[in-house]
Amino acid sequence: MIKITFPDKSVKEYQKGVTGMEIAENISNSLAREICSVSVNNEIWDITRPIQSDASIKLHKFDDPEGKHAFWHSSAHLMAEAIETLYPGTKFGIGPAIENGFYYDIDPGDGITISDSDLPKIENKMKELSQQKNNYIREEISKKEVEDLFRKKGDEYKLELINELEDGTISVYRHGNFTDLCRGPHLPNTSYIKAIKLLSVAGAYWRGDEKRKQLTRIYGITFPKQKMLDDYLELLEESKARDHRKIGKELELFTFSQTVGLGLPLWLPKGTALRERLQEFLKKVQRKYGYEQVMTPHIGQKELYTTSGHYEKYGKNSFQPIHTPQKGEEYLLKPMNCPHHCEIYKSKPHSYRDLPVRMAEFGTVYRYEQSGELHGLTRVRGFTQDDAHIFCRPDQLKDEFKKVIDIILYIFRVLDFADFTTQISLRDKKDKEKYIGTDENWEKAEKAILEASKEKGLKTIIEYGEAAFYGPKLDFMVKDALGRNWQLGTIQVDYNLPDRFELEYIGSDDKKHRPVMIHRAPFGSMERFVAVLIEHTAGKFPLWLTPDQAIVLPISEKFHDYAEKVLNFLNNSDIRTLIDTRNEKIGKKIRESELKRIPYLLIIGEKEASEGTVAVRKQGEGDQGAMKLDKFADFIKKEVKKQTAEI
Amino acid sequence: MIKITFPDKSVKEYQKGVTGMEIAENISNSLAREICSVSVNNEIWDITRPIQSDASIKLHKFDDPEGKHAFWHSSAHLMAEAIETLYPGTKFGIGPAIENGFYYDIDPGDGITISDSDLPKIENKMKELSQQKNNYIREEISKKEVEDLFRKKGDEYKLELINELEDGTISVYRHGNFTDLCRGPHLPNTSYIKAIKLLSVAGAYWRGDEKRKQLTRIYGITFPKQKMLDDYLELLEESKARDHRKIGKELELFTFSQTVGLGLPLWLPKGTALRERLQEFLKKVQRKYGYEQVMTPHIGQKELYTTSGHYEKYGKNSFQPIHTPQKGEEYLLKPMNCPHHCEIYKSKPHSYRDLPVRMAEFGTVYRYEQSGELHGLTRVRGFTQDDAHIFCRPDQLKDEFKKVIDIILYIFRVLDFADFTTQISLRDKKDKEKYIGTDENWEKAEKAILEASKEKGLKTIIEYGEAAFYGPKLDFMVKDALGRNWQLGTIQVDYNLPDRFELEYIGSDDKKHRPVMIHRAPFGSMERFVAVLIEHTAGKFPLWLTPDQAIVLPISEKFHDYAEKVLNFLNNSDIRTLIDTRNEKIGKKIRESELKRIPYLLIIGEKEASEGTVAVRKQGEGDQGAMKLDKFADFIKKEVKKQTAEI
């Protein structure tokens, strides 16, 4: 008998050689049907693999990342089998599970092309093979045997991979007529894979090396139930429709230029206005909380970043130093604003009475990302942080933390991110050498974060060992309208920079003390936040924020005079209003204005002109009836006020 | 006889060998007493030097730069004579006239130090020598003779200079007991130099090379009349008191850090608020005139600047290209915003109906200046332009020009720069090859500028041949409160960039046309403008702009509650108000608040607290009597409204 320990620390005895599947069956048959993999002493195994000695285990359903991984990895093998059946002689590169689904890089042989139109055929073959309920069988054989196997198949890609493995036994998985070099784990058999969709075909260089052969990469996704696949495909469609790059183009918010450079957004007038409105909103909140705005240059001498340690972190893989006609002089594009703010702090002496100093800046920073990693506004090479640094005494940490939490919660409320989670990252007490700062300061800082979060009613996940080496932190993750998670706000305690920059204040004891720094950014980056906001709202921004709040649509030229009057009245009332005086049918004007996501369409005809009203049509909600002009203006102002009301 | 042509093209005959002085005497004795040098065929000569053949001449009084140059150069020689008398054996480096006065670099010999306290002694000796009315005598002798002369004196510095001259005759000037290697020109004699002030002593490396000997540099200034010297010294004092670097520090507007880098200002909270207020003010005016704000990155690929031609212009002597981990990739810090704006223009097609497009950005640009040329905020390495580019049809140029003039005049009025001049720079029609663009476009553009300026009632100076190669321009020079001139606003037509970037619009003829660009910046640079504004106002900014508009000063702790109420009331009324609750005498609080240039001091005592009033004290004008709190708030708001009223 062996002892099996469960995640709740309970222990049960089983026959030696028991499998994860059998343990699950022992609990309930319905559970057994759902599990996809099992962690055995923190290694993920097939649920059919015998356990030979005492172990801690955890069973993984499809909902767990470990479950999905086995499911999608098995799906990749299933797809490979289907392809081998349909395209005999195909050679195989690698075929991993990814964040959403799986892919396989294949070489169907010279002259054979697989394109999107071939995917249904492969998909059908996969379904057919899945119904055969073929078991995935793990075998451990010698390197030599594996080599023989793939040499016989003539698969040079697998041979190259095998060649790099150490000598000894190597695991392969077989199912049906297909065998693959693989660490596993896999599902018990192919019948688990009930809902299948192949998504796209792309080119991919073997081993990512553009000098080597371009293989065909086929992406797919699978689920245990058809309903799950349907939901996923719907989400995928909706995500595409909400893609911030698409909407950003439609609404003329931003653009990119090949000549200016990849990952360097150019903000168009409507996007600039939107961003400035967001910044003004944040500035106003921050002013209320005692922040002071500063402005600092976008470069600094290399020395600034060797002092801060950023050169060590970003130097090699980022934008390289800027030389000048003066020999030996070197500047860097700033990757962060904190060193500049430390220098401002140092520009005059501070007393304990002056603290906290709260220094805010919408600071544009530059970090080099690989071109393959760039994505719209979410991964760029230049972005503006809604940055601030709080320099405070250790005894002020908790209060300052609470105030930052207040700001972030206020912002989430105004911007309608109702669903969010928080994570507190603390140090690993068993490994204190990893962290800088005294034990006492760490205790104080961690206590401050924990208490502040509790007092503010946050439901937090606590992760030990996830703190940065220079201090603990609190992160906010929001769920968008599609249920996707985005990491936004972050609050971070820092003992390191005050040390490196030798920051000081004179305490009530007349002695020099070191302040603590808090880094915080509710949005993180203006670029990324605007992207998230676009995808969250599908471009239908809150009324107070949206570039254009209303558009006047006269039904014919006869009413242009009155329409212009309406336009001027509203713009003078600080309601951002457009007019469409083109000689087009009113139906077309309405459709195009709705595409532009303008919240209020004001139709002007005979009746409105004679009665001094506007016929109000609300985006997505249709006709709202006629309103006197000043009533409409009041209504909009009230709406805006309600949305931006202080807590 | 020879023919002498005067600046007004009139011609007179004189004896061969006539001097400038004699020509002046021929006109009037008072003129003859005033002239300091004479241009002979565009070469500047002594007024005692005989003219041997036909020539065009121009007589220079002290008021002319050419007159001042001779005056101050002669003064440098006079100082050298005084020093040689007082410190025999002194060796002399160079001693030029400069923008304001002159200096001489000297080596008084080992162990001898000349410091500020020695200046009056030298000054007195100069006065004594000046009264001797010694003539400055020009002699042309062979290089060999000059060498012998200075070898005998043992002056290694002069010998080094002589050594670098070409063989042939070399000019020297003698007066009294002093002889100097010199090209001239000089005054007739030392008695011209009536008012003398030596200003300071500094160290200066021989030939600016820090590996060579450090000489003693003595600065001085002289005038033909004592009154002129007195006025100058008063202006100098006042300029020092108004120095924006001094006031910027006192008011905590900005700072610099050696670690961040020279010429890279860090804007402190009060300076940031001031600058943002200026920017908001400009944005508001510009919005009214149909400008749209954009935001672009601070770098661009090198290709962007080879296309624009800026790389050729700034490349070698500026910040060098930024390399990345991607081989061959190069970025540049942007020296100008126009290339980015051209790329935005290109991001979508334009019709003649869409023009003009007016694109504005407070864009921070970086240009490398030699460290010796950096000066506070007026010469920096990173600065923010209040930039905009107007893309228009050629037929829209005049109207657009007029609108830009309107904006600039409005800004000058609000910011109290009543005294300004304008210059129109046109092309030199005799040298058309120097310019790009068609004749027709040049005619149109020059006509547009001339007419627009005339219709707007500007008194302009027209300078032919001063246009840039890519288009004509209009510049605004303001006189500050000390009468000093600053070049501020500029409006510039550009045919070049639209060509280089291949910008287009579809005309009413359905064909492609090239738009014209107007570059314009009313302030030029935010940094420089703030510096000028500080020196113009001595830090007493207009009420609407100043960082803090009022400060509440309770006379004792008893009135703190009421004082806090006043503070909150005013801040809630959007009046920027501070409070001083320190336990200090009211006199001290008033003095310190006035030093901070806060326009309104609100004294709170028994009477004010009981009556709900404030005792108002206006900066520089003293007691203004008591005012009800809401009355004071209204008063301030009205003042601000008046100052920022639209034309």
PDB file of C-alpha atoms in Angstrom, chain A residues 252 255 257-262 264-269 272 275-276 279-280 283 292-301 303-304 307 316-326 329 331 333 340 343-344 347-348 364 366 368 370 381, chain B residues 252 255 257-262 264-269 272 275-276 279-280 283 292-301 303-304 307 316-326 329 331 333 340 343-344 347-348 364 366 368 370 381:
ATOM      1  CA  GLU A 252      -9.445  57.818 -35.956  1.00  0.00           C
ATOM      2  CA  THR A 255      -2.183  55.417 -36.236  1.00  0.00           C
ATOM      3  CA  SER A 257       3.836  54.848 -39.516  1.00  0.00           C
ATOM      4  CA  GLN A 258       6.458  52.495 -40.913  1.00  0.00           C
ATOM      5  CA  THR A 259       8.742  55.486 -41.382  1.00  0.00           C
ATOM      6  CA  VAL A 260       8.420  56.775 -37.819  1.00  0.00           C
ATOM      7  CA  GLY A 261       8.950  53.231 -36.576  1.00  0.00           C
ATOM      8  CA  LEU A 262       7.156  50.139 -35.279  1.00  0.00           C
ATOM      9  CA  LEU A 264       5.596  54.170 -31.823  1.00  0.00           C
ATOM     10  CA  PRO A 265       1.974  55.343 -31.871  1.00  0.00           C
ATOM     11  CA  LEU A 266       0.940  58.647 -33.419  1.00  0.00           C
ATOM     12  CA  TRP A 267      -2.101  59.968 -31.572  1.00  0.00           C
ATOM     13  CA  LEU A 268      -4.643  61.520 -33.940  1.00  0.00           C
ATOM     14  CA  PRO A 269      -6.765  64.509 -32.828  1.00  0.00           C
ATOM     15  CA  THR A 272      -5.330  62.934 -28.272  1.00  0.00           C
ATOM     16  CA  ARG A 275      -6.256  60.786 -23.784  1.00  0.00           C
ATOM     17  CA  GLU A 276      -5.985  64.350 -22.517  1.00  0.00           C
ATOM     18  CA  GLN A 279      -5.194  62.633 -18.018  1.00  0.00           C
ATOM     19  CA  GLU A 280      -7.136  65.674 -16.824  1.00  0.00           C
ATOM     20  CA  LYS A 283      -4.814  64.941 -12.523  1.00  0.00           C
ATOM     21  CA  GLU A 292       1.974  67.611  -7.446  1.00  0.00           C
ATOM     22  CA  GLN A 293       2.705  67.362 -11.169  1.00  0.00           C
ATOM     23  CA  VAL A 294       6.279  67.612 -12.430  1.00  0.00           C
ATOM     24  CA  MET A 295       7.838  67.341 -15.905  1.00  0.00           C
ATOM     25  CA  THR A 296      11.156  65.708 -16.657  1.00  0.00           C
ATOM     26  CA  PRO A 297      13.166  65.108 -19.839  1.00  0.00           C
ATOM     27  CA  HIS A 298      12.951  61.890 -21.858  1.00  0.00           C
ATOM     28  CA  ILE A 299      16.656  61.244 -21.590  1.00  0.00           C
ATOM     29  CA  GLY A 300      19.201  61.172 -18.801  1.00  0.00           C
ATOM     30  CA  GLN A 301      22.916  60.570 -18.562  1.00  0.00           C
ATOM     31  CA  GLU A 303      25.170  57.591 -14.887  1.00  0.00           C
ATOM     32  CA  LEU A 304      21.584  58.253 -13.747  1.00  0.00           C
ATOM     33  CA  THR A 307      22.873  54.708 -10.103  1.00  0.00           C
ATOM     34  CA  LYS A 316      21.594  45.447 -23.113  1.00  0.00           C
ATOM     35  CA  ASN A 317      18.281  44.525 -24.685  1.00  0.00           C
ATOM     36  CA  SER A 318      16.858  48.006 -25.084  1.00  0.00           C
ATOM     37  CA  PHE A 319      17.544  51.220 -26.976  1.00  0.00           C
ATOM     38  CA  GLN A 320      21.311  51.727 -26.854  1.00  0.00           C
ATOM     39  CA  PRO A 321      23.147  54.738 -25.339  1.00  0.00           C
ATOM     40  CA  ILE A 322      23.054  58.011 -27.252  1.00  0.00           C
ATOM     41  CA  HIS A 323      26.481  59.465 -27.947  1.00  0.00           C
ATOM     42  CA  THR A 324      27.190  63.162 -28.500  1.00  0.00           C
ATOM     43  CA  PRO A 325      29.931  65.189 -30.174  1.00  0.00           C
ATOM     44  CA  GLN A 326      31.508  65.348 -26.670  1.00  0.00           C
ATOM     45  CA  GLU A 329      29.217  61.556 -22.989  1.00  0.00           C
ATOM     46  CA  TYR A 331      22.589  59.465 -22.597  1.00  0.00           C
ATOM     47  CA  LEU A 333      16.139  57.161 -23.406  1.00  0.00           C
ATOM     48  CA  HIS A 340      14.311  61.710 -12.475  1.00  0.00           C
ATOM     49  CA  GLU A 343      16.738  63.753  -8.489  1.00  0.00           C
ATOM     50  CA  ILE A 344      13.891  66.242  -7.961  1.00  0.00           C
ATOM     51  CA  SER A 347      17.040  69.118  -5.244  1.00  0.00           C
ATOM     52  CA  LYS A 348      16.171  70.453  -1.782  1.00  0.00           C
ATOM     53  CA  THR A 364       6.703  58.976 -21.691  1.00  0.00           C
ATOM     54  CA  TYR A 366      10.908  54.047 -24.117  1.00  0.00           C
ATOM     55  CA  TYR A 368      12.696  48.171 -26.815  1.00  0.00           C
ATOM     56  CA  GLN A 370      11.098  42.669 -30.218  1.00  0.00           C
ATOM     57  CA  ARG A 381       8.126  50.770 -27.719  1.00  0.00           C
TER      58      ARG A 381
ATOM     59  CA  GLU B 252      10.816  76.792  -7.070  1.00  0.00           C
ATOM     60  CA  THR B 255      15.867  72.913 -11.309  1.00  0.00           C
ATOM     61  CA  SER B 257      20.644  68.007 -11.998  1.00  0.00           C
ATOM     62  CA  GLN B 258      24.248  67.187 -12.874  1.00  0.00           C
ATOM     63  CA  THR B 259      23.289  63.508 -12.903  1.00  0.00           C
ATOM     64  CA  VAL B 260      20.339  63.898 -15.260  1.00  0.00           C
ATOM     65  CA  GLY B 261      22.507  66.079 -17.498  1.00  0.00           C
ATOM     66  CA  LEU B 262      23.295  69.665 -18.431  1.00  0.00           C
ATOM     67  CA  LEU B 264      17.856  69.203 -19.317  1.00  0.00           C
ATOM     68  CA  PRO B 265      15.464  71.111 -17.042  1.00  0.00           C
ATOM     69  CA  LEU B 266      13.399  69.373 -14.363  1.00  0.00           C
ATOM     70  CA  TRP B 267      10.140  71.262 -13.898  1.00  0.00           C
ATOM     71  CA  LEU B 268       9.144  71.508 -10.240  1.00  0.00           C
ATOM     72  CA  PRO B 269       5.462  71.482  -9.223  1.00  0.00           C
ATOM     73  CA  THR B 272       4.835  72.645 -14.081  1.00  0.00           C
ATOM     74  CA  ARG B 275       3.644  75.881 -17.795  1.00  0.00           C
ATOM     75  CA  GLU B 276       0.497  73.779 -17.994  1.00  0.00           C
ATOM     76  CA  GLN B 279      -0.279  75.484 -22.521  1.00  0.00           C
ATOM     77  CA  GLU B 280      -3.969  75.314 -21.631  1.00  0.00           C
ATOM     78  CA  LYS B 283      -4.686  75.232 -26.510  1.00  0.00           C
ATOM     79  CA  GLU B 292      -6.379  69.962 -33.456  1.00  0.00           C
ATOM     80  CA  GLN B 293      -3.919  68.575 -30.906  1.00  0.00           C
ATOM     81  CA  VAL B 294      -1.880  65.472 -31.706  1.00  0.00           C
ATOM     82  CA  MET B 295       0.819  63.568 -29.800  1.00  0.00           C
ATOM     83  CA  THR B 296       3.848  61.967 -31.396  1.00  0.00           C
ATOM     84  CA  PRO B 297       6.829  60.031 -30.036  1.00  0.00           C
ATOM     85  CA  HIS B 298      10.158  61.665 -29.157  1.00  0.00           C
ATOM     86  CA  ILE B 299      12.085  59.430 -31.515  1.00  0.00           C
ATOM     87  CA  GLY B 300      11.771  58.368 -35.115  1.00  0.00           C
ATOM     88  CA  GLN B 301      13.710  56.095 -37.428  1.00  0.00           C
ATOM     89  CA  GLU B 303      14.934  57.297 -42.383  1.00  0.00           C
ATOM     90  CA  LEU B 304      12.288  59.799 -41.217  1.00  0.00           C
ATOM     91  CA  THR B 307      13.521  62.057 -45.794  1.00  0.00           C
ATOM     92  CA  LYS B 316      26.608  65.309 -37.111  1.00  0.00           C
ATOM     93  CA  ASN B 317      26.674  67.881 -34.352  1.00  0.00           C
ATOM     94  CA  SER B 318      23.725  66.655 -32.349  1.00  0.00           C
ATOM     95  CA  PHE B 319      22.660  63.631 -30.322  1.00  0.00           C
ATOM     96  CA  GLN B 320      23.861  60.599 -32.258  1.00  0.00           C
ATOM     97  CA  PRO B 321      21.646  57.781 -33.637  1.00  0.00           C
ATOM     98  CA  ILE B 322      20.207  55.278 -31.171  1.00  0.00           C
ATOM     99  CA  HIS B 323      20.995  51.679 -32.031  1.00  0.00           C
ATOM    100  CA  THR B 324      18.912  48.708 -30.951  1.00  0.00           C
ATOM    101  CA  PRO B 325      19.494  44.976 -30.487  1.00  0.00           C
ATOM    102  CA  GLN B 326      18.199  44.656 -34.082  1.00  0.00           C
ATOM    103  CA  GLU B 329      18.049  49.683 -36.912  1.00  0.00           C
ATOM    104  CA  TYR B 331      16.504  55.948 -34.296  1.00  0.00           C
ATOM    105  CA  LEU B 333      15.813  61.888 -30.869  1.00  0.00           C
ATOM    106  CA  HIS B 340       5.936  63.287 -37.482  1.00  0.00           C
ATOM    107  CA  GLU B 343       3.406  61.300 -41.428  1.00  0.00           C
ATOM    108  CA  ILE B 344       0.084  61.966 -39.681  1.00  0.00           C
ATOM    109  CA  SER B 347      -2.100  58.578 -42.753  1.00  0.00           C
ATOM    110  CA  LYS B 348      -5.269  59.286 -44.706  1.00  0.00           C
ATOM    111  CA  THR B 364       9.481  68.094 -26.793  1.00  0.00           C
ATOM    112  CA  TYR B 366      16.197  67.465 -28.377  1.00  0.00           C
ATOM    113  CA  TYR B 368      22.702  69.121 -28.722  1.00  0.00           C
ATOM    114  CA  GLN B 370      27.827  72.816 -26.566  1.00  0.00           C
ATOM    115  CA  ARG B 381      19.284  70.583 -24.873  1.00  0.00           C
TER     116      ARG B 381
END
